[in-house]
Amino acid sequence: EGSLRDLADQRGVFMGTALASHRLNEAAYAQTAAAEFNSVTHENDLKWEAVQPQQGQYSWSGADRVVDFAEDNGQDVHGHTLVWHSQLPSWVSGGGFTADQLLDVMDDHISTTMGRYAGRIDTWDVVNEPIGDDARFRDSVFHRTLGEDFVAESLRMARAADPAAELYINDYSIDGVNAKSDAYYDLVVDLLDQGVPLDGIGFQSHLIVGQVPASMRQNIERFTDLGLKVRITELDIRMNVPASQADLERQADDYREVVTTCLEVDGCAGVTVWGVTDAYSWVPDHFDGQGAALPIDGSYQPKPAYWAVHEAL
Ligand code: XIL
């Protein structure tokens, strides 16, 4: 009974999906996105290389299409993302900017992008993936030029650009308590101590079937105990393909566990899955031999994972 969207609305949480603007003219894609989700994230159309491919030349067509679609369908939009080492045009990464110049470049990008969507995009992944798998700051033009302060500077610029927006840092492999999420914990405590504007942390949650961290709830809670919100921003749960029935059932249990865990914690605002259909998921392109990571299959049919999320909501 009811779509995921209806159930999420009743629970007062978001149930989101990632959208690609170039798919929106496919009827089944658009209809499924509108029916099942009350929140959307641009999968790629709002990234730096899409929005400002050349310095000072902004390009909004893809980003606008997704925002317009969401508004037409009464959905919230989560802004992804402003400062990230990846999908960053070479004029930024190889631009040879001094610290002052790079700060100006960042401020222009942040204020222009957030300013355009002020009042329409209320939550933002301001900084994406600043820490690496070794739990240390990742090498990037931002870190190399500005040091660790690039995170605080980005957040301050974002607050100034849209004082009403909620500001997040977002990353993967920080779903459970581990060295990387410990590094985030230390980072956000430090940021909050300094009075840096930060409202929450996004757990991407790109997971592997059978490997939902047992400490996920404890980990969410240690961040919400700091007064931060937590969002599950990019959930998918991949497996070897072709998928076995056993893996699809295990995946359903995993989805149930993630959604239930978020719902159980006050301050966990909701869950976004990273795509509408297995047909267009990023997983097969990025993880060799893996796929079937979403709750809806390549023919827009609900999988066991869909029904598990449905029950959890
Ligand atoms: C991915 C998209 O899904 C792909 O289409 C693109 O080729 C690469 O980026 N972490 C993030 C997302 O924050 O932006 C990434 O999205 C997946 C990993």
Coordinates of C-alpha atoms and ligand atoms in Angstrom, one line a residue:
E1 CA 0.0 0.0 0.0
G2 CA 1.4 3.3 -1.0
S3 CA 4.7 4.4 -2.6
L4 CA 8.0 4.9 -0.7
R5 CA 7.3 8.6 -1.1
D6 CA 3.9 8.4 0.7
L7 CA 5.4 6.4 3.5
A8 CA 8.4 8.7 3.9
D9 CA 6.1 11.7 3.9
Q10 CA 4.0 10.1 6.7
R11 CA 7.2 9.4 8.7
G12 CA 8.5 13.0 8.2
V13 CA 11.7 11.9 6.6
F14 CA 13.1 12.2 3.1
M15 CA 13.4 9.3 0.7
G16 CA 15.5 10.5 -2.1
T17 CA 17.0 9.5 -5.4
A18 CA 19.8 10.8 -7.7
L19 CA 18.6 12.1 -11.0
A20 CA 20.4 12.6 -14.4
S21 CA 18.9 15.4 -16.4
H22 CA 19.4 13.6 -19.7
R23 CA 17.2 10.7 -18.5
L24 CA 14.2 12.9 -17.6
N25 CA 12.6 12.6 -21.0
E26 CA 12.2 8.8 -20.5
A27 CA 8.7 8.4 -19.3
A28 CA 9.3 5.4 -17.0
Y29 CA 12.3 7.0 -15.4
A30 CA 10.5 10.3 -14.8
Q31 CA 7.3 8.6 -13.5
T32 CA 9.2 6.3 -11.2
A33 CA 11.3 9.2 -9.8
A34 CA 8.2 11.3 -9.2
A35 CA 6.1 8.5 -7.7
E36 CA 8.6 6.9 -5.3
F37 CA 10.8 9.8 -4.0
N38 CA 10.1 13.1 -2.1
S39 CA 13.7 14.4 -2.5
V40 CA 16.2 14.5 -5.4
T41 CA 19.9 15.0 -5.8
H42 CA 21.6 15.8 -9.1
E43 CA 23.8 12.8 -9.9
N44 CA 26.2 14.9 -12.0
D45 CA 24.5 18.1 -13.3
L46 CA 25.4 20.3 -10.3
K47 CA 29.1 19.3 -10.1
W48 CA 31.8 22.0 -10.8
E49 CA 32.7 20.6 -14.2
A50 CA 29.0 20.8 -15.2
V51 CA 28.2 24.2 -13.8
Q52 CA 31.4 26.1 -14.5
P53 CA 33.4 24.3 -17.1
Q54 CA 35.4 27.4 -17.9
Q55 CA 36.3 30.1 -15.5
G56 CA 33.4 32.6 -15.3
Q57 CA 31.3 30.6 -17.8
Y58 CA 28.4 29.1 -16.0
S59 CA 26.1 26.6 -17.6
W60 CA 22.9 25.8 -15.8
S61 CA 20.8 23.8 -18.3
G62 CA 21.2 20.4 -16.7
A63 CA 21.1 21.6 -13.2
D64 CA 18.0 23.7 -13.9
R65 CA 16.2 20.7 -15.5
V66 CA 16.5 18.7 -12.4
V67 CA 15.4 21.5 -10.1
D68 CA 12.5 22.3 -12.3
F69 CA 11.5 18.6 -12.4
A70 CA 11.6 18.4 -8.6
E71 CA 9.5 21.6 -8.2
D72 CA 7.0 20.3 -10.7
N73 CA 6.7 17.2 -8.6
G74 CA 6.8 18.8 -5.2
Q75 CA 10.1 17.3 -4.3
D76 CA 13.0 18.8 -2.2
V77 CA 16.4 19.1 -3.8
H78 CA 19.7 18.3 -2.0
G79 CA 22.6 20.3 -3.5
H80 CA 25.5 18.1 -4.6
T81 CA 28.3 19.3 -4.6
L82 CA 30.4 22.5 -4.4
V83 CA 34.0 21.7 -3.4
W84 CA 35.3 18.3 -4.5
H85 CA 38.6 17.1 -5.9
S86 CA 36.8 15.0 -8.6
Q87 CA 34.7 16.1 -11.6
L88 CA 36.6 19.4 -11.1
P89 CA 37.6 21.2 -14.3
S90 CA 41.3 21.4 -15.1
W91 CA 41.2 25.2 -15.0
V92 CA 40.7 24.8 -11.3
S93 CA 42.8 21.7 -10.5
G94 CA 45.8 22.8 -12.7
G95 CA 45.2 26.5 -12.6
G96 CA 48.3 27.3 -10.6
F97 CA 46.3 29.7 -8.4
T98 CA 47.8 31.3 -5.3
A99 CA 45.9 30.8 -2.0
D100 CA 44.1 34.2 -2.4
Q101 CA 43.2 33.5 -6.0
L102 CA 41.9 30.0 -5.2
L103 CA 39.7 31.4 -2.3
D104 CA 38.3 33.9 -4.8
V105 CA 37.6 31.1 -7.3
M106 CA 35.9 29.1 -4.6
D107 CA 33.9 32.0 -3.4
D108 CA 32.7 32.9 -6.8
H109 CA 31.7 29.3 -7.5
I110 CA 29.9 28.8 -4.2
S111 CA 28.1 32.1 -4.1
T112 CA 27.0 32.0 -7.7
T113 CA 25.8 28.4 -7.5
M114 CA 24.1 28.6 -4.1
G115 CA 22.8 32.1 -4.9
R116 CA 21.1 30.9 -8.1
Y117 CA 19.2 28.3 -6.1
A118 CA 18.6 30.1 -2.9
G119 CA 15.1 29.3 -1.6
R120 CA 15.0 26.3 -4.0
I121 CA 17.8 24.1 -2.7
D122 CA 17.8 24.1 1.1
T123 CA 20.6 21.6 1.9
W124 CA 24.1 21.3 0.4
D125 CA 27.0 19.0 0.3
V126 CA 29.4 21.9 0.5
V127 CA 32.5 19.8 0.8
N128 CA 32.7 16.3 -0.6
E129 CA 35.3 13.7 0.3
P130 CA 38.0 15.8 1.9
I131 CA 39.5 12.8 3.7
G132 CA 41.0 9.8 2.0
D133 CA 40.8 6.1 2.7
D134 CA 43.9 6.4 4.9
A135 CA 41.9 8.7 7.2
R136 CA 44.2 11.7 6.4
F137 CA 43.3 14.8 4.3
R138 CA 43.2 13.8 0.7
D139 CA 45.5 15.4 -1.8
S140 CA 43.7 18.0 -3.9
V141 CA 44.3 21.5 -5.3
F142 CA 42.3 22.7 -2.3
H143 CA 44.3 21.0 0.3
R144 CA 47.6 21.6 -1.4
T145 CA 47.0 25.3 -1.8
L146 CA 45.0 26.1 1.4
G147 CA 45.7 23.3 3.8
E148 CA 43.0 21.8 6.0
D149 CA 41.4 25.3 6.3
F150 CA 39.8 24.8 2.9
V151 CA 37.0 23.0 4.6
A152 CA 36.2 25.8 7.1
E153 CA 36.7 28.4 4.4
S154 CA 34.2 26.6 2.1
L155 CA 31.6 26.3 4.8
R156 CA 31.9 30.0 5.7
M157 CA 31.5 31.0 2.1
A158 CA 28.5 28.8 1.8
R159 CA 26.9 30.3 4.9
A160 CA 27.4 33.8 3.5
A161 CA 26.0 32.7 0.1
D162 CA 22.7 31.4 1.5
P163 CA 22.3 31.9 5.3
A164 CA 19.2 29.8 5.3
A165 CA 20.8 26.7 3.8
E166 CA 21.8 23.6 5.8
L167 CA 25.5 22.8 5.2
Y168 CA 27.0 19.3 5.1
I169 CA 30.3 17.5 4.6
N170 CA 29.8 14.3 2.7
D171 CA 31.9 11.1 2.3
Y172 CA 31.9 7.4 1.7
S173 CA 33.2 4.6 4.0
I174 CA 32.2 6.5 7.1
D175 CA 29.0 4.6 7.8
G176 CA 30.4 2.6 10.7
V177 CA 32.8 3.5 13.4
N178 CA 36.3 3.2 11.8
A179 CA 39.5 5.1 11.3
K180 CA 38.0 7.3 8.6
S181 CA 34.8 8.2 10.5
D182 CA 37.0 8.8 13.6
A183 CA 38.9 11.4 11.5
Y184 CA 35.6 13.0 10.5
Y185 CA 34.5 13.0 14.1
D186 CA 37.7 14.9 15.1
L187 CA 37.3 17.2 12.2
V188 CA 33.7 18.2 12.9
V189 CA 34.4 18.6 16.6
D190 CA 37.2 21.0 15.7
L191 CA 35.0 22.9 13.2
L192 CA 32.2 23.3 15.7
D193 CA 34.7 24.4 18.4
Q194 CA 35.9 27.1 16.0
G195 CA 32.3 28.2 15.3
V196 CA 32.5 27.2 11.7
P197 CA 29.0 26.9 10.2
L198 CA 28.2 23.2 9.8
D199 CA 24.8 21.6 10.1
G200 CA 25.4 18.0 9.3
I201 CA 27.3 15.1 7.8
G202 CA 26.3 13.0 4.9
F203 CA 27.1 9.3 4.8
Q204 CA 27.2 8.3 1.2
S205 CA 26.7 4.6 2.1
H206 CA 28.0 2.9 -1.1
L207 CA 27.9 -0.5 0.5
I208 CA 28.6 -4.1 -0.4
V209 CA 25.9 -6.8 0.1
G210 CA 26.2 -8.4 3.5
Q211 CA 28.5 -5.7 4.8
V212 CA 26.3 -3.1 6.5
P213 CA 28.6 -2.0 9.4
A214 CA 27.3 -3.3 12.8
S215 CA 28.3 0.0 14.3
M216 CA 26.2 2.2 12.0
R217 CA 23.7 3.3 14.6
Q218 CA 26.4 4.0 17.1
N219 CA 28.2 6.0 14.5
I220 CA 25.2 8.1 13.4
E221 CA 24.4 8.8 17.1
R222 CA 27.9 10.1 17.9
F223 CA 27.4 12.7 15.2
T224 CA 23.8 13.6 16.1
D225 CA 25.0 13.8 19.8
L226 CA 27.1 16.8 18.6
G227 CA 23.9 18.5 17.4
L228 CA 24.6 17.7 13.8
K229 CA 22.1 16.1 11.4
V230 CA 23.0 13.0 9.6
R231 CA 21.8 12.1 6.1
I232 CA 22.3 8.9 4.1
T233 CA 23.1 10.6 0.8
E234 CA 24.0 8.0 -1.8
L235 CA 22.9 4.6 -0.7
D236 CA 23.4 1.6 -2.9
I237 CA 24.3 -2.0 -2.0
R238 CA 26.2 -3.7 -4.8
M239 CA 26.8 -7.4 -5.5
N240 CA 28.3 -9.6 -8.1
V241 CA 26.2 -9.9 -11.3
P242 CA 24.3 -11.7 -12.5
A243 CA 22.7 -11.4 -9.1
S244 CA 21.8 -14.6 -7.2
Q245 CA 18.4 -14.8 -5.5
A246 CA 20.3 -15.2 -2.2
D247 CA 22.2 -12.0 -2.7
L248 CA 19.0 -10.2 -3.6
E249 CA 17.4 -11.4 -0.3
R250 CA 20.5 -10.4 1.6
Q251 CA 20.4 -7.0 -0.1
A252 CA 16.8 -6.6 1.1
D253 CA 17.9 -7.3 4.7
D254 CA 20.7 -4.7 4.3
Y255 CA 18.4 -2.0 2.9
R256 CA 16.0 -2.7 5.7
E257 CA 18.7 -2.4 8.3
V258 CA 20.1 0.9 6.9
V259 CA 16.6 2.5 6.6
T260 CA 15.5 1.3 10.1
T261 CA 18.7 2.5 11.6
C262 CA 18.3 6.0 10.2
L263 CA 14.6 6.1 11.3
E264 CA 15.5 5.0 14.9
V265 CA 17.9 8.0 15.4
D266 CA 16.5 11.4 16.0
G267 CA 18.5 13.7 13.8
C268 CA 18.9 11.2 10.9
A269 CA 17.0 13.2 8.3
G270 CA 16.4 10.5 5.7
V271 CA 17.9 8.3 3.0
T272 CA 18.7 8.9 -0.6
V273 CA 19.4 6.0 -3.0
W274 CA 21.9 6.7 -5.7
G275 CA 19.7 6.3 -8.7
V276 CA 16.2 5.4 -9.9
T277 CA 16.9 2.1 -11.6
D278 CA 19.7 -0.5 -11.8
A279 CA 19.7 0.2 -15.6
Y280 CA 21.5 3.5 -15.0
S281 CA 23.4 3.0 -11.8
W282 CA 27.0 4.1 -11.7
V283 CA 28.0 0.8 -10.1
P284 CA 28.6 -1.4 -13.1
D285 CA 30.8 1.4 -14.7
H286 CA 32.9 1.8 -11.6
F287 CA 33.1 -1.6 -9.9
D288 CA 34.0 -4.4 -12.2
G289 CA 31.6 -7.3 -12.3
Q290 CA 29.2 -5.7 -9.8
G291 CA 25.7 -4.1 -10.1
A292 CA 22.1 -4.7 -9.1
A293 CA 22.7 -2.2 -6.3
L294 CA 19.4 -0.3 -6.2
P295 CA 15.9 -1.2 -4.9
I296 CA 14.3 -1.0 -8.4
D297 CA 15.6 -3.2 -11.2
G298 CA 16.6 -2.4 -14.8
S299 CA 13.0 -2.8 -15.9
Y300 CA 11.6 -0.5 -13.2
Q301 CA 10.3 -3.5 -11.3
P302 CA 10.6 -3.5 -7.5
K303 CA 13.2 -5.9 -6.0
P304 CA 13.1 -7.5 -2.6
A305 CA 15.1 -4.5 -1.4
Y306 CA 12.2 -2.2 -2.5
W307 CA 9.7 -4.2 -0.4
A308 CA 12.2 -4.2 2.6
V309 CA 12.5 -0.4 2.4
H310 CA 8.7 -0.2 2.1
E311 CA 8.3 -2.2 5.3
A312 CA 10.9 -0.3 7.1
L313 CA 9.2 3.0 6.3
Ligands
XIL1 C1 29.2 9.4 -9.5 C2 28.1 9.4 -10.5 O1 27.0 8.5 -10.1 C3 28.6 8.9 -11.9 O2 27.7 9.0 -12.9 C4 29.9 9.7 -12.2 O3 30.5 9.1 -13.4 C5 30.9 9.7 -11.1 O4 30.2 10.2 -9.9 N1 30.5 9.8 -4.6 C6 29.8 11.0 -4.9 C7 29.0 11.0 -6.2 O5 29.8 11.9 -4.2 O6 29.0 12.3 -6.8 C8 29.5 10.0 -7.2 O7 28.6 10.0 -8.3 C9 29.6 8.6 -6.5 C10 30.6 8.6 -5.4

